[in-house]
mmCIF file of C-alpha atoms in Angstrom:
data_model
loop_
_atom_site.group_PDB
_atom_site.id
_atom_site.type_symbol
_atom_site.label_atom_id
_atom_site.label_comp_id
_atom_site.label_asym_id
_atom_site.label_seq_id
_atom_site.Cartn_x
_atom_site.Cartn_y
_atom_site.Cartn_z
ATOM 1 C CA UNK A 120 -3.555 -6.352 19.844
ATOM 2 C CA UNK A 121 -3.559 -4.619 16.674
ATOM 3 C CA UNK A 122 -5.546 -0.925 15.309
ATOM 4 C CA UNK A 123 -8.645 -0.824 17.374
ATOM 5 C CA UNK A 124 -11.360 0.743 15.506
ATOM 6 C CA UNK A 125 -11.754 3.046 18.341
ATOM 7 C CA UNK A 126 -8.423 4.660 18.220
ATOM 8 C CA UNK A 127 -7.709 7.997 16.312
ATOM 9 C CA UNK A 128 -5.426 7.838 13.443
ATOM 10 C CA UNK A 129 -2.630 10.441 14.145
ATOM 11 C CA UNK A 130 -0.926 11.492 11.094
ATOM 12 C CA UNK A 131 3.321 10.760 11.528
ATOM 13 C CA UNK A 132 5.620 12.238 9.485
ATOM 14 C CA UNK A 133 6.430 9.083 8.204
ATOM 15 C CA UNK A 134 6.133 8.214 3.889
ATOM 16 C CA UNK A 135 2.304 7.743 2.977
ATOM 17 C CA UNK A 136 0.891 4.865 0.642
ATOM 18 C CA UNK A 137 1.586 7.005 -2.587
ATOM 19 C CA UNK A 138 4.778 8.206 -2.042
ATOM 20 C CA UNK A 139 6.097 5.152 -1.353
ATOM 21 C CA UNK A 140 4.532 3.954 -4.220
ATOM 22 C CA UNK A 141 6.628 6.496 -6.245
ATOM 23 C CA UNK A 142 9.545 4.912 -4.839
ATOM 24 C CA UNK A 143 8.519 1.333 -5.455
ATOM 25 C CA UNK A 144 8.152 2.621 -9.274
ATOM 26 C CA UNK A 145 11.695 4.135 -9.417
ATOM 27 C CA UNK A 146 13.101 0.810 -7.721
ATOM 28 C CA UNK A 147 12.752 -0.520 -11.006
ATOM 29 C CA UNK A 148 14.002 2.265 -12.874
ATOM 30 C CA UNK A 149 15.545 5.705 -12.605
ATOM 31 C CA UNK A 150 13.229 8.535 -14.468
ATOM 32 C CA UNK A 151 12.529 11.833 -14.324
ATOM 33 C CA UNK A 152 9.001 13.404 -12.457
ATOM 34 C CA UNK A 153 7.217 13.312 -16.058
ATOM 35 C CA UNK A 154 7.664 10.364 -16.833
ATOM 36 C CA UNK A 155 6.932 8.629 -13.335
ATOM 37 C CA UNK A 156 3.686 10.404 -14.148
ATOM 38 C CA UNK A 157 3.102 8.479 -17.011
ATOM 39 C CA UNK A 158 4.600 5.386 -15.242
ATOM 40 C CA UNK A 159 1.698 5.666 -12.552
ATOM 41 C CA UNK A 160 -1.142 5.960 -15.234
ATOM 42 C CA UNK A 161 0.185 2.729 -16.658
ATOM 43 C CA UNK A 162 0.504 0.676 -14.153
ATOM 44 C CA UNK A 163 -2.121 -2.376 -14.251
ATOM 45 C CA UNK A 164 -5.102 -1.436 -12.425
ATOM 46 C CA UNK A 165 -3.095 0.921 -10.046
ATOM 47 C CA UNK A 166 -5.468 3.755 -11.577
ATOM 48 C CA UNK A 167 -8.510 1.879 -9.510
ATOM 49 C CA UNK A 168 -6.536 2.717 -6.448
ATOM 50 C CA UNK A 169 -4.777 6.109 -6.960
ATOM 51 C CA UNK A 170 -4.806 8.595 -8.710
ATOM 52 C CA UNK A 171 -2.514 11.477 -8.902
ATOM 53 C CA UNK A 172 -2.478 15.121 -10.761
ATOM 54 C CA UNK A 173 0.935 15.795 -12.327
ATOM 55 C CA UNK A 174 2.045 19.057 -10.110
ATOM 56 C CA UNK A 175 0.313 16.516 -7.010
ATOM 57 C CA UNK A 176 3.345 14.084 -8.131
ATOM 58 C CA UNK A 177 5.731 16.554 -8.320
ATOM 59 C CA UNK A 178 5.129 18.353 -4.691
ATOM 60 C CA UNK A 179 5.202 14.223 -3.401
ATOM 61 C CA UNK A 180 8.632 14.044 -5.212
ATOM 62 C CA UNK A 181 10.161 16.618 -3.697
ATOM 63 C CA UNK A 182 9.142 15.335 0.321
ATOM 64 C CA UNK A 183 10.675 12.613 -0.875
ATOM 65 C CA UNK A 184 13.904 14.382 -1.513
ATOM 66 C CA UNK A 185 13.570 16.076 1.706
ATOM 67 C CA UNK A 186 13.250 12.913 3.562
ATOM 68 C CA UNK A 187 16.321 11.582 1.688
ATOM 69 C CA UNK A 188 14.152 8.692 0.172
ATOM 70 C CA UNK A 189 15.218 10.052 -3.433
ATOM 71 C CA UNK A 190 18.132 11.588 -4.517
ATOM 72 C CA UNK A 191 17.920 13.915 -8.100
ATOM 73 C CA UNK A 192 20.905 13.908 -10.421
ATOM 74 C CA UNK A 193 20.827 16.467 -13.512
ATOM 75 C CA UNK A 194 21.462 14.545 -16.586
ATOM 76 C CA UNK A 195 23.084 16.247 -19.535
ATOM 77 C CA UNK A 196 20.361 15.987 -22.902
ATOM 78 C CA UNK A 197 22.705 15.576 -25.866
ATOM 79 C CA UNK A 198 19.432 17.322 -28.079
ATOM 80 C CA UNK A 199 17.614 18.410 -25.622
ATOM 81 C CA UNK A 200 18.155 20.505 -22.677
ATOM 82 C CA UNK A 201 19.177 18.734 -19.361
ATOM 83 C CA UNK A 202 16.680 16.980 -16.793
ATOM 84 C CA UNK A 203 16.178 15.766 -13.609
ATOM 85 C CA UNK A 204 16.053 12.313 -12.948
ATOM 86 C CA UNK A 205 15.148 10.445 -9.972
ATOM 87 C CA UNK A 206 16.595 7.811 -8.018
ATOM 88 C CA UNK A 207 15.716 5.919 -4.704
ATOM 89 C CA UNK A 208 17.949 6.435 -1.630
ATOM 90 C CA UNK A 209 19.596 3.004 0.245
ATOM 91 C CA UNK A 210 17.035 4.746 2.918
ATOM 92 C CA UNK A 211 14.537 4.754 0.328
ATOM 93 C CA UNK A 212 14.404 1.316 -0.260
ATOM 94 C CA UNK A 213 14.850 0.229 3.262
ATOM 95 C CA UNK A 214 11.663 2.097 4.168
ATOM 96 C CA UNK A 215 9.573 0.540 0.630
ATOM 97 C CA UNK A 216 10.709 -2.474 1.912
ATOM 98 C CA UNK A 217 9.477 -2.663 5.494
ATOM 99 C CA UNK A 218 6.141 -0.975 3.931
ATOM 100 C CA UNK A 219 5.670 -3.198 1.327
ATOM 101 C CA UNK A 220 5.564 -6.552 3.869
ATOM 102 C CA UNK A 221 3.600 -4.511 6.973
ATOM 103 C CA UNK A 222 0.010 -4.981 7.062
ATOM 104 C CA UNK A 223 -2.364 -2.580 7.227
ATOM 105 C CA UNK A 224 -3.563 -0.741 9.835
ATOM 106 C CA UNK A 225 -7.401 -0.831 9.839
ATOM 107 C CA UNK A 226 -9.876 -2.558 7.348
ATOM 108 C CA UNK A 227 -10.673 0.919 6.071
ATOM 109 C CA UNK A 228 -7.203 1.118 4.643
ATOM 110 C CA UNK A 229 -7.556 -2.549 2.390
ATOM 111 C CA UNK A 230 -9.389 -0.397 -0.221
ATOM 112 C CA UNK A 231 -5.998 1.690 -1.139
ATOM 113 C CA UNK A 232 -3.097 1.180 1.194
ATOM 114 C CA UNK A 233 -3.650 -3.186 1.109
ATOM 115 C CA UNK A 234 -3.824 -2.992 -2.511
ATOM 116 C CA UNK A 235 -0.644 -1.029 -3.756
ATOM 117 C CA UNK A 236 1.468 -2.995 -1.367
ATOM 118 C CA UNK A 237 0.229 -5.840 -3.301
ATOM 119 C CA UNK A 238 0.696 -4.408 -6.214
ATOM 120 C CA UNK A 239 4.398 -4.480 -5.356
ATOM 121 C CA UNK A 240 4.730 -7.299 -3.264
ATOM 122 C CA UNK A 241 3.479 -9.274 -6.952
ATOM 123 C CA UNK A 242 6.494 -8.028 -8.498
ATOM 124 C CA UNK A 243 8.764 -8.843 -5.790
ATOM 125 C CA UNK A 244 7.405 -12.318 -5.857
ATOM 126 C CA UNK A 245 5.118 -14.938 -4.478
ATOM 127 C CA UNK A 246 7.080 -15.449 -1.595
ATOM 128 C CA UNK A 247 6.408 -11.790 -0.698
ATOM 129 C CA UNK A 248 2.790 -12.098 -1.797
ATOM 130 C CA UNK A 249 2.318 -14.654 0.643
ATOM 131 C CA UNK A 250 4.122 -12.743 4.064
ATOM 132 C CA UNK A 251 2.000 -9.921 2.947
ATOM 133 C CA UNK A 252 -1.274 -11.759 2.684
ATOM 134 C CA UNK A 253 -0.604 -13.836 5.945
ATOM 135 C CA UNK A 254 0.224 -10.938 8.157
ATOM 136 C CA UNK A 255 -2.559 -8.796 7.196
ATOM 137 C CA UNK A 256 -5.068 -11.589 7.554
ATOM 138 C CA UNK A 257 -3.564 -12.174 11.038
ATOM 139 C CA UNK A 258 -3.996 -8.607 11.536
ATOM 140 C CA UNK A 259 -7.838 -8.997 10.686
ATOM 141 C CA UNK A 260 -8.353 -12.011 12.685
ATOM 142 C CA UNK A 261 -7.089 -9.873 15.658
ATOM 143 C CA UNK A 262 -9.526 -7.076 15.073
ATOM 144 C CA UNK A 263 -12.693 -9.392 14.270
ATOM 145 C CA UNK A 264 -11.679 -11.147 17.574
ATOM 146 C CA UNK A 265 -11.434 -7.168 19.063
ATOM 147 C CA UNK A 266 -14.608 -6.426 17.596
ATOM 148 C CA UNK A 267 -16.483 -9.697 18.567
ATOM 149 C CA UNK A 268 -15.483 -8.978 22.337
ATOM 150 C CA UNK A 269 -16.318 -5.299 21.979
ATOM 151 C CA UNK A 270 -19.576 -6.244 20.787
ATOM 152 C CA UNK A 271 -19.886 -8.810 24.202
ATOM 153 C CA UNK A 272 -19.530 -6.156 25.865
ATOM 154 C CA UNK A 273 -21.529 -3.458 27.764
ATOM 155 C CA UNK A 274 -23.372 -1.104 25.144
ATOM 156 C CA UNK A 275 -26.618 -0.058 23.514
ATOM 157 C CA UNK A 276 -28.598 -1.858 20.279
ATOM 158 C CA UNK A 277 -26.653 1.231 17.992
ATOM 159 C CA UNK A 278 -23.483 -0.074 19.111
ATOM 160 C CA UNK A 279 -24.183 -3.726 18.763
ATOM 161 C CA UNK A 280 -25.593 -2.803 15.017
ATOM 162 C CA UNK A 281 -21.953 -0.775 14.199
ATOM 163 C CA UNK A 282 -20.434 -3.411 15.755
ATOM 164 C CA UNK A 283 -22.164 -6.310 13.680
ATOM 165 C CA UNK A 284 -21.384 -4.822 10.214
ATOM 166 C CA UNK A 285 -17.970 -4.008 10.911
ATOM 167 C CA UNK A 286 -17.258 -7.785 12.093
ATOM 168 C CA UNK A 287 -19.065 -8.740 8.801
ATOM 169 C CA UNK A 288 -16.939 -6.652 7.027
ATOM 170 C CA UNK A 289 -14.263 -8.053 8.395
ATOM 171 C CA UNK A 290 -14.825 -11.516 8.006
ATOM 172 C CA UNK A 291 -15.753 -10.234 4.017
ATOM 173 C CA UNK A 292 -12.382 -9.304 4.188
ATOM 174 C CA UNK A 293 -11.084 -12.222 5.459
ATOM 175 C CA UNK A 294 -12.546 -14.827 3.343
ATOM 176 C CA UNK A 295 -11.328 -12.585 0.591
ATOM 177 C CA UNK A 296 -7.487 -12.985 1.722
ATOM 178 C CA UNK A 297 -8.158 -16.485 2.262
ATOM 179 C CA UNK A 298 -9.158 -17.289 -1.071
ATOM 180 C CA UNK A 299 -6.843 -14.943 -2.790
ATOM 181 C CA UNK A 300 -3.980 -16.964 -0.976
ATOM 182 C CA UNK A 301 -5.331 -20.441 -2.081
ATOM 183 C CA UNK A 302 -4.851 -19.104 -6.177
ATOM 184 C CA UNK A 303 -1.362 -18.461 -5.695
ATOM 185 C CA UNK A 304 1.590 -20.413 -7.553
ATOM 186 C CA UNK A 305 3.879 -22.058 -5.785
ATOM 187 C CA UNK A 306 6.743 -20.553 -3.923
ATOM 188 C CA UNK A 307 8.994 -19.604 -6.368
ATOM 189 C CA UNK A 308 7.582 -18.179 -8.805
ATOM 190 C CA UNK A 309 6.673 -14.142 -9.777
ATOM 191 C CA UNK A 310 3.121 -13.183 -7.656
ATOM 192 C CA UNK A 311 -0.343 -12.904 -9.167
#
């Protein structure tokens, strides 16, 4: 039925929200670690939802070697000396791709994780815009309904207050993806 709130997050070895963000940057283009430093800092609005030290970047870059989601070649500098520059893996963009279109886990995670996959999922287009918006507001309708029946439940007044705010939160949440959905284009066309 979903992420409960009550269940512990357990940290997998699999890609976080950032670096897969990295790799939804190279997608686009092949660059070296500098200047997909300077290619997170200006991205539109991205900096409201991460933000990354340079040698932080660097240290994500090479995980993502290690996981074989980016490959480095050396390219020769005809003036200046050789670099590194990345590119994304056919594994790479498999796992971007099944991120990008996954919802969320937990409401907590809308703040960051919701909003660079739609950061991506607007360049990849409405059509994508809308799975992502759909799913996760199916997700939230499962954990409202989790929360409303939790709340039924047995429990004290402390619980029933938690309870209350996160279901308002949630239904914040949802009205929000409900009228974020109704201002898209058409099918079609490039997300918003």
């Amino acid at each position: 039925m979903g992420a409960s709130y009550n269940r512990p997050m357990v940290r997998t070895s699999a890609p976080l929200t950032l670096e897969l963000s990295l790799v939804g940057i190279l997608l686009e283009t092949p660059m070296h670690p500098y200047h997909l430093a300077k290619a997170v800092e200006d991205l539109d609005g991205f900096g409201l939802v991460w933000r990354i030290k340079q040698s932080a970047l660097y240290a994500l870059v090479d995980k993502l070697e290690a996981k074989g989601l980016l490959r480095a070649r050396v390219v020769a500098g005809g003036t200046h000396p050789s670099r590194r520059e990345l590119d994304v893996t056919p594994a790479g963009r498999a796992a971007f791709e099944a991120w990008v279109d996954a919802p969320v886990d937990s409401v907590r995670n809308m703040r960051q994780e919701f909003f660079a996959k739609l950061h991506f999922a607007r360049r990849l287009g409405v059509a994508r815009v809308r799975g992502l918006v759909r799913a996760q507001r199916e997700a939230c309708q499962q954990w409202l309904e989790h929360i409303q029946a939790q709340a039924e439940g047995p429990g004290g007044d402390y619980l029933k207050v938690v309870l209350s705010h996160r279901a308002a939160i949630l239904r914040a949440t949802l009205a929000w993806l409900e009228e974020y959905e109704r201002t898209l284009p058409p099918a079609g066309r490039k997300g918003r």
